[in-house]
Short mmCIF file of C-alpha atoms in Angstrom, two decimals:
data_model
loop_
_atom_site.label_atom_id
_atom_site.label_comp_id
_atom_site.label_asym_id
_atom_site.label_seq_id
_atom_site.Cartn_x
_atom_site.Cartn_y
_atom_site.Cartn_z
CA SER N 167 -43.74 33.62 0.44
CA GLN N 168 -41.12 34.92 2.81
CA THR N 169 -37.40 34.71 2.25
CA ILE N 170 -35.05 35.14 5.18
CA HIS N 171 -31.47 36.22 4.56
CA GLN N 172 -28.81 35.77 7.21
CA TRP N 173 -25.18 36.72 7.05
CA PRO N 174 -22.49 35.82 7.46
CA ALA N 175 -22.91 32.07 7.06
CA THR N 176 -19.90 31.33 9.25
CA LEU N 177 -17.93 33.49 11.63
CA VAL N 178 -14.87 32.89 13.78
CA GLN N 179 -14.29 35.48 16.47
CA PRO N 180 -11.90 35.82 19.42
CA VAL N 181 -13.19 35.97 22.98
CA GLY N 182 -13.96 39.55 23.98
CA SER N 183 -14.61 40.80 20.45
CA PRO N 184 -17.92 42.39 19.39
CA LEU N 185 -20.57 40.69 17.29
CA SER N 186 -23.17 41.77 14.79
CA LEU N 187 -25.33 39.26 12.94
CA GLU N 188 -27.89 40.51 10.50
CA CYS N 189 -31.18 39.10 9.32
CA THR N 190 -33.43 40.59 6.67
CA VAL N 191 -36.80 39.38 5.46
CA GLU N 192 -38.42 39.68 2.04
CA GLY N 193 -41.93 38.96 0.90
CA THR N 194 -43.85 40.09 3.96
CA SER N 195 -44.49 43.18 6.02
CA ASN N 196 -44.66 43.66 9.78
CA PRO N 197 -43.53 40.12 10.54
CA ASN N 198 -42.78 38.74 13.97
CA LEU N 199 -39.04 38.08 14.02
CA TYR N 200 -37.00 35.68 16.14
CA TRP N 201 -33.42 34.84 17.04
CA TYR N 202 -32.63 31.31 18.17
CA ARG N 203 -29.40 29.63 19.20
CA GLN N 204 -28.75 25.96 18.66
CA ALA N 205 -25.83 24.52 20.60
CA ALA N 206 -24.11 21.44 19.15
CA GLY N 207 -26.37 18.39 19.42
CA ARG N 208 -29.13 20.28 21.19
CA GLY N 209 -32.48 21.83 20.46
CA LEU N 210 -33.40 25.42 19.77
CA GLN N 211 -33.21 28.08 22.43
CA LEU N 212 -35.29 31.20 21.79
CA LEU N 213 -33.15 34.28 22.49
CA PHE N 214 -35.24 37.24 21.32
CA TYR N 215 -38.42 38.00 19.49
CA SER N 216 -39.84 41.19 18.06
CA VAL N 217 -43.40 42.09 17.09
CA GLY N 218 -42.47 45.45 15.57
CA ILE N 219 -39.82 48.11 15.00
CA GLY N 220 -37.99 48.86 18.24
CA GLN N 221 -39.93 46.18 20.17
CA ILE N 222 -37.67 43.46 21.54
CA SER N 223 -38.50 40.76 24.05
CA SER N 224 -35.70 38.80 25.65
CA GLU N 225 -36.34 35.22 26.66
CA VAL N 226 -33.18 34.51 28.61
CA PRO N 227 -30.62 36.70 30.38
CA GLN N 228 -27.40 36.64 28.46
CA ASN N 229 -24.48 38.39 26.91
CA LEU N 230 -26.39 39.25 23.73
CA SER N 231 -28.77 41.98 22.62
CA ALA N 232 -31.08 42.45 19.67
CA SER N 233 -32.37 45.42 17.73
CA ARG N 234 -34.95 45.97 15.02
CA PRO N 235 -34.14 49.24 13.29
CA GLN N 236 -36.43 48.56 10.33
CA ASP N 237 -39.56 46.49 9.77
CA ARG N 238 -37.75 43.66 8.03
CA GLN N 239 -34.33 43.87 9.68
CA PHE N 240 -33.32 42.10 12.88
CA ILE N 241 -29.82 42.37 14.33
CA LEU N 242 -28.16 40.27 17.01
CA SER N 243 -25.23 41.90 18.81
CA SER N 244 -22.74 41.54 21.57
CA LYS N 245 -20.17 43.96 22.96
CA LYS N 246 -17.83 41.23 24.23
CA LEU N 247 -18.19 37.62 23.15
CA LEU N 248 -17.78 34.71 25.56
CA LEU N 249 -16.74 31.16 24.73
CA SER N 250 -20.25 30.05 25.64
CA ASP N 251 -21.68 32.20 22.82
CA SER N 252 -20.51 29.64 20.26
CA GLY N 253 -23.33 28.00 18.39
CA PHE N 254 -25.58 28.05 15.39
CA TYR N 255 -27.74 31.17 15.25
CA LEU N 256 -31.02 31.09 13.39
CA CYS N 257 -33.32 33.92 12.44
CA ALA N 258 -36.99 33.22 11.79
CA CYS N 259 -40.16 35.05 10.88
CA THR N 260 -43.77 34.06 11.31
CA GLY N 261 -45.84 33.20 8.29
CA LEU N 262 -49.38 32.05 7.72
CA THR N 263 -50.80 29.60 10.29
CA GLY N 264 -48.20 30.84 12.79
CA ALA N 265 -45.50 28.61 11.34
CA GLN N 266 -42.01 30.00 11.53
CA HIS N 267 -39.74 30.15 8.52
CA PHE N 268 -36.03 30.04 9.07
CA GLY N 269 -32.94 31.46 7.47
CA ASP N 270 -29.93 29.28 6.70
CA GLY N 271 -28.21 30.22 9.95
CA THR N 272 -24.84 31.58 11.05
CA ARG N 273 -22.31 29.24 12.59
CA LEU N 274 -20.37 31.21 15.21
CA SER N 275 -17.14 29.84 16.65
CA ILE N 276 -15.42 31.66 19.51
CA LEU N 277 -11.70 31.08 19.98
CA GLY A 174 -44.89 26.46 30.87
CA GLU A 175 -45.21 24.61 27.60
CA ASP A 176 -42.97 21.61 27.20
CA VAL A 177 -42.43 19.49 24.10
CA GLU A 178 -40.71 16.10 24.38
CA GLN A 179 -39.27 13.88 21.67
CA SER A 180 -37.13 10.77 21.62
CA LEU A 181 -33.60 11.68 20.58
CA PHE A 182 -32.70 9.01 18.04
CA LEU A 183 -34.34 6.73 15.49
CA SER A 184 -32.58 4.35 13.16
CA VAL A 185 -34.33 2.65 10.23
CA ARG A 186 -33.45 0.82 7.04
CA GLU A 187 -34.10 2.31 3.64
CA GLY A 188 -37.59 1.47 2.42
CA ASP A 189 -39.03 0.98 5.91
CA SER A 190 -41.47 3.38 7.55
CA SER A 191 -40.23 5.80 10.20
CA VAL A 192 -42.41 7.03 13.04
CA ILE A 193 -41.23 9.99 15.09
CA ASN A 194 -43.20 10.74 18.25
CA CYS A 195 -43.75 13.91 20.22
CA THR A 196 -45.69 14.77 23.37
CA TYR A 197 -46.63 18.24 24.51
CA THR A 198 -48.12 19.75 27.63
CA ASP A 199 -50.07 22.80 26.44
CA SER A 200 -53.11 22.09 24.27
CA SER A 201 -53.80 25.72 23.36
CA SER A 202 -51.72 25.62 20.18
CA THR A 203 -53.92 26.12 17.11
CA TYR A 204 -51.43 24.35 14.89
CA LEU A 205 -48.69 21.83 15.54
CA TYR A 206 -45.67 21.65 13.28
CA TRP A 207 -42.96 19.33 12.06
CA TYR A 208 -39.62 20.72 10.89
CA LYS A 209 -36.64 19.03 9.25
CA GLN A 210 -33.04 20.15 9.72
CA GLU A 211 -30.31 18.81 7.47
CA PRO A 212 -26.67 19.12 8.59
CA GLY A 213 -25.46 22.71 8.67
CA ALA A 214 -28.78 24.12 7.48
CA GLY A 215 -31.70 25.98 8.94
CA LEU A 216 -35.04 24.41 9.79
CA GLN A 217 -37.41 23.60 6.96
CA LEU A 218 -41.14 23.46 7.64
CA LEU A 219 -42.24 19.97 6.59
CA THR A 220 -45.88 19.94 7.46
CA TYR A 221 -48.35 21.11 10.06
CA ILE A 222 -51.71 20.02 11.39
CA PHE A 223 -54.64 22.06 12.61
CA SER A 224 -55.49 21.17 16.19
CA ASN A 225 -59.04 20.13 15.23
CA MET A 226 -57.74 17.43 12.90
CA ASP A 227 -56.75 13.89 13.76
CA MET A 228 -54.71 13.13 10.69
CA LYS A 229 -53.09 14.85 7.75
CA GLN A 230 -51.43 13.12 4.83
CA ASP A 231 -49.02 14.78 2.43
CA GLN A 232 -47.36 12.38 -0.04
CA ARG A 233 -45.02 10.18 2.06
CA LEU A 234 -45.76 12.08 5.26
CA THR A 235 -48.61 11.30 7.65
CA VAL A 236 -49.21 13.35 10.78
CA LEU A 237 -51.36 11.90 13.55
CA LEU A 238 -52.66 14.00 16.41
CA ASN A 239 -54.17 12.58 19.58
CA LYS A 240 -55.38 15.61 21.50
CA LYS A 241 -56.59 13.60 24.46
CA ASP A 242 -53.13 12.15 25.05
CA LYS A 243 -51.34 15.28 23.74
CA HIS A 244 -49.40 13.12 21.35
CA LEU A 245 -48.22 14.01 17.87
CA SER A 246 -46.48 11.69 15.44
CA LEU A 247 -44.87 11.94 12.02
CA ARG A 248 -44.78 8.88 9.83
CA ILE A 249 -42.48 8.80 6.81
CA ALA A 250 -43.35 6.04 4.37
CA ASP A 251 -40.66 4.38 2.24
CA THR A 252 -37.88 6.16 4.09
CA GLN A 253 -34.95 7.19 1.91
CA THR A 254 -31.33 8.04 2.81
CA GLY A 255 -32.18 11.67 1.95
CA ASP A 256 -34.61 11.65 4.87
CA SER A 257 -31.69 11.42 7.31
CA ALA A 258 -31.91 14.61 9.36
CA ILE A 259 -33.08 16.01 12.68
CA TYR A 260 -36.85 16.35 13.02
CA PHE A 261 -38.41 18.86 15.40
CA CYS A 262 -41.99 19.09 16.53
CA ALA A 263 -43.29 22.46 17.71
CA GLY A 264 -46.37 24.14 19.12
CA SER A 265 -47.26 27.67 20.12
CA ASN A 266 -46.62 29.08 23.55
CA GLN A 267 -49.65 30.19 25.56
CA ALA A 268 -49.30 33.81 24.50
CA GLY A 269 -49.14 32.80 20.84
CA THR A 270 -45.99 34.85 20.40
CA ALA A 271 -43.48 32.08 19.80
CA LEU A 272 -43.11 28.39 19.03
CA ILE A 273 -41.83 25.89 21.57
CA PHE A 274 -39.62 23.26 19.96
CA GLY A 275 -38.75 19.78 21.08
CA LYS A 276 -35.06 18.90 21.28
CA GLY A 277 -35.26 17.08 17.96
CA THR A 278 -35.13 13.45 16.85
CA THR A 279 -32.13 12.41 14.79
CA LEU A 280 -33.29 10.02 12.07
CA SER A 281 -30.59 7.79 10.62
CA VAL A 282 -31.43 5.82 7.48
CA SER A 283 -29.16 2.98 6.43
CA SER A 284 -29.10 1.41 2.99
#
């Protein structure tokens, strides 16, 4: 079964600083990969998904970007963070039956 | 587009049954899913049901699907304090590329 690794687990960054969150997947090949954001007390917002290396689909216009340099690596980035980028960021990959399996998340606080 | 609705809160006493309800708009999803999120953690796939089924039972969990009414429910028998968490229902989008999540139901179990 798949294992999704996310790091760091928590991150505190100043407004205007850059961001790089990494997600790697083990136990599968050519997975669909996803980045979600969960604001405090709210549901999941799909940010990006990728069906293959170099293929990124963006669901909402925003201050963030994503890249997939390798089959099992998905990176979420920003050049200049905004206060509104605070939240809990979750990476997921698709398994059998179409279910998504999630990493443990990165809690991002912007000061 | 696809929309998934859930009630936001449910409070039960330990030992009682909990029933979490979900309605959805798009019936094209092959599977429907229930996820559990404990504080500060990622989402854990609890169970799923194939769209051709009416019911699925897995130990203390029972999933009921009413396709006509587009209604999905999760019943937890003998609810324990460890069941306190946020529960999300989810179904596929029309393209089959991503899951659409409800906003989550916070289950609070008191002893």
